[in-house]
N, CA and C of each residue as an Amber inpcrd file, in Angstrom:
protein
   198
  19.0200000   4.8670000 -23.5270000  18.3470000   4.4210000 -22.3360000
  17.3680000   5.5000000 -21.8830000  16.1390000   5.1020000 -21.5540000
  15.1260000   6.0830000 -21.1610000  15.2850000   6.4450000 -19.6790000
  14.8570000   7.6410000 -19.3070000  14.9690000   8.0450000 -17.9070000
  14.0000000   7.2340000 -17.0420000  14.3240000   7.0640000 -15.7800000
  13.4170000   6.3080000 -14.9050000  12.0950000   7.0590000 -14.7350000
  11.0310000   6.3370000 -14.4550000   9.7380000   7.0100000 -14.2920000
   9.7480000   7.9090000 -13.0560000   8.9660000   8.9570000 -13.1030000
   8.8820000   9.8680000 -11.9640000   8.2070000   9.1630000 -10.7920000
   8.6780000   9.4540000  -9.5940000   8.1170000   8.8490000  -8.3910000
   6.9060000   9.6530000  -7.9270000   5.8970000   8.9730000  -7.4410000
   4.7240000   9.6430000  -6.9030000   5.0890000  10.4020000  -5.6290000
   5.9230000   9.7760000  -4.7910000   6.3780000  10.3970000  -3.5530000
   7.9010000  10.3570000  -3.5040000   8.5570000  11.3200000  -4.1430000
  10.0180000  11.2940000  -4.1700000  10.6020000  11.5920000  -2.7940000
  11.7580000  10.9860000  -2.5300000  12.4400000  11.1990000  -1.2630000
  13.5090000  12.2590000  -1.3760000  14.3410000  12.3290000  -0.3600000
  15.4260000  13.3210000  -0.3570000  16.5290000  12.9580000  -1.3300000
  16.7880000  11.6690000  -1.4960000  17.8360000  11.2280000  -2.4120000
  17.2560000  11.0560000  -3.8140000  17.9990000  11.4740000  -4.8000000
  17.5430000  11.4000000  -6.1820000  17.2160000   9.9570000  -6.5610000
  16.0510000   9.7610000  -7.1340000  15.6540000   8.4530000  -7.6100000
  15.1290000   7.5170000  -6.5340000  15.0340000   7.9860000  -5.2880000
  14.5650000   7.1530000  -4.1900000  13.1960000   7.6370000  -3.7100000
  12.3190000   6.7010000  -3.3330000  11.0150000   7.1250000  -2.8070000
  11.1570000   7.6500000  -1.3820000  10.1580000   8.3810000  -0.9380000
  10.1490000   8.8920000   0.4300000  10.0870000   7.7130000   1.4050000
  10.7020000   7.8710000   2.5620000  10.6900000   6.8200000   3.5740000
   9.2680000   6.6350000   4.1120000   8.9400000   5.4070000   4.4580000
   7.5990000   5.0880000   4.9590000   7.2400000   5.9550000   6.1660000
   8.1560000   6.0630000   7.1240000   7.8740000   6.8160000   8.3410000
   7.6020000   8.2860000   8.0320000   8.3410000   8.8380000   7.1000000
   8.1580000  10.2350000   6.7180000   6.7870000  10.4440000   6.0910000
   6.4110000   9.5700000   5.1680000   5.1120000   9.6900000   4.5170000
   3.9920000   9.5010000   5.5330000   4.1330000   8.5210000   6.4130000
   3.1340000   8.2630000   7.4450000   2.9420000   9.4970000   8.3290000
   4.0290000  10.0860000   8.7700000   3.9600000  11.2710000   9.6250000
   3.3000000  12.4470000   8.9030000   3.6730000  12.6610000   7.6390000
   3.0810000  13.7700000   6.8750000   1.5870000  13.5900000   6.7000000
   1.1670000  12.3760000   6.3340000  -0.2650000  12.1270000   6.1390000
  -1.0340000  12.2650000   7.4440000  -0.4670000  11.7540000   8.5390000
  -1.1240000  11.8700000   9.8480000  -1.2590000  13.3380000  10.2460000
  -0.2110000  14.1360000  10.0160000  -0.2610000  15.5650000  10.3560000
  -1.2970000  16.3200000   9.5260000  -1.5690000  15.8340000   8.3270000
  -2.5800000  16.4560000   7.4710000  -3.9980000  15.9950000   7.8110000
  -4.1100000  15.0220000   8.7250000  -5.4260000  14.5850000   9.1780000
  -6.0230000  13.4330000   8.4000000  -5.2240000  12.7220000   7.6270000
  -5.7510000  11.5780000   6.8830000  -6.0590000  10.4310000   7.8430000
  -7.2040000   9.7770000   7.6830000  -7.5340000   8.6190000   8.5230000
  -6.7580000   7.3960000   8.0210000  -5.5650000   7.1890000   8.5330000
  -4.6530000   6.2040000   7.9700000  -5.1490000   4.7730000   8.0960000
  -5.7440000   4.4100000   9.2130000  -6.2310000   3.0360000   9.3640000
  -7.3850000   2.7840000   8.4030000  -8.3090000   3.7270000   8.3210000
  -9.4380000   3.5780000   7.3950000  -8.9440000   3.5250000   5.9510000
  -7.9300000   4.3150000   5.6210000  -7.3830000   4.3060000   4.2640000
  -6.7380000   2.9690000   3.9510000  -6.0160000   2.4000000   4.9200000
  -5.3720000   1.1100000   4.7080000  -6.4170000   0.0120000   4.5050000
  -7.4630000   0.0290000   5.3270000  -8.5330000  -0.9640000   5.1950000
  -9.2070000  -0.8290000   3.8370000  -9.4690000   0.3880000   3.4090000
 -10.1110000   0.6130000   2.1100000  -9.2260000   0.1300000   0.9630000
  -7.9230000   0.3760000   1.0660000  -6.9980000  -0.0720000   0.0190000
  -6.9550000  -1.5970000  -0.0440000  -6.9140000  -2.2500000   1.1200000
  -6.9160000  -3.7180000   1.1310000  -8.2250000  -4.2720000   0.5880000
  -9.3240000  -3.6290000   0.9160000 -10.6320000  -4.0660000   0.4100000
 -10.6670000  -3.9840000  -1.1150000 -10.1400000  -2.8910000  -1.6800000
 -10.1030000  -2.7500000  -3.1330000  -9.1950000  -3.7980000  -3.7680000
  -8.0770000  -4.0940000  -3.1130000  -7.1700000  -5.1230000  -3.6200000
  -7.8790000  -6.4730000  -3.6690000  -8.6030000  -6.7920000  -2.6090000
  -9.3160000  -8.0690000  -2.5590000 -10.3700000  -8.1380000  -3.6640000
 -11.0230000  -7.0260000  -3.9400000 -12.0520000  -7.0160000  -4.9870000
 -11.4620000  -7.1770000  -6.3850000 -10.2350000  -6.7140000  -6.5870000
  -9.6360000  -6.7190000  -7.9300000  -8.7020000  -7.8920000  -8.1960000
  -8.0950000  -8.4380000  -7.1730000  -7.1130000  -9.5030000  -7.3630000
  -7.8080000 -10.8440000  -7.5740000  -7.1840000 -11.7420000  -8.3180000
  -7.7610000 -13.0730000  -8.5100000  -7.8060000 -13.8360000  -7.1770000
  -8.8200000 -14.6640000  -7.0190000  -9.0240000 -15.4140000  -5.7780000
  -7.7930000 -16.2230000  -5.3620000  -7.0990000 -16.9180000  -6.2820000
  -5.9180000 -17.6810000  -5.8560000  -4.8270000 -16.8030000  -5.2340000
  -4.6890000 -15.5920000  -5.7140000  -3.6840000 -14.6820000  -5.1660000
  -4.0610000 -14.2900000  -3.7390000  -5.3250000 -13.9940000  -3.5220000
  -5.7920000 -13.5950000  -2.1930000  -5.6690000 -14.7460000  -1.2080000
  -6.0840000 -15.9430000  -1.6130000  -6.0110000 -17.0760000  -0.6930000
  -4.5610000 -17.3700000  -0.3000000  -3.6440000 -17.2540000  -1.2610000
  -2.2310000 -17.4880000  -0.9510000  -1.6880000 -16.3980000  -0.0250000
  -2.0540000 -15.1500000  -0.2950000  -1.5810000 -14.0370000   0.5300000
  -2.0790000 -14.1430000   1.9640000  -3.2900000 -14.6530000   2.1390000
  -3.8660000 -14.7970000   3.4730000  -3.5060000 -16.1230000   4.1250000
  -2.8280000 -16.9940000   3.3970000  -2.4350000 -18.2810000   3.9450000
  -3.5840000 -19.2660000   4.0410000  -4.5720000 -19.1250000   3.1850000
  -5.7330000 -20.0140000   3.1930000  -5.5860000 -21.1150000   2.1550000
  -6.2300000 -22.2060000   2.4110000  -6.3240000 -23.2800000   1.4210000
  -7.5040000 -22.9410000   0.5110000  -7.3780000 -23.1480000  -0.8060000
  -8.4790000 -22.8160000  -1.7210000  -9.8060000 -23.4820000  -1.3330000
  -9.7740000 -24.6810000  -0.7870000 -11.0170000 -25.3520000  -0.4090000
 -11.6960000 -24.6660000   0.7830000 -10.9380000 -23.9550000   1.6110000
 -11.4890000 -23.3010000   2.7880000 -11.9630000 -21.8960000   2.4950000
 -11.6540000 -21.3680000   1.3290000 -11.9570000 -19.9740000   1.0080000
 -13.2920000 -19.8270000   0.2960000 -14.1600000 -20.7930000   0.3870000
 -15.4570000 -20.6980000  -0.3040000 -16.5030000 -20.0870000   0.5580000
């Protein structure tokens, strides 16, 4: 059996990711523009994901998303 992949943001417990609140606090303390980063990440997701996935995620009907 192969070892689990390394985590980008490891938490305190072995094999567990860092808690959301902890990561949020650390990034905010370092001065990262968190809202702008979130908007940019969502924008990139929308550009890369297939249209049916986006319309379903946003709760839109495909005919209304034109």
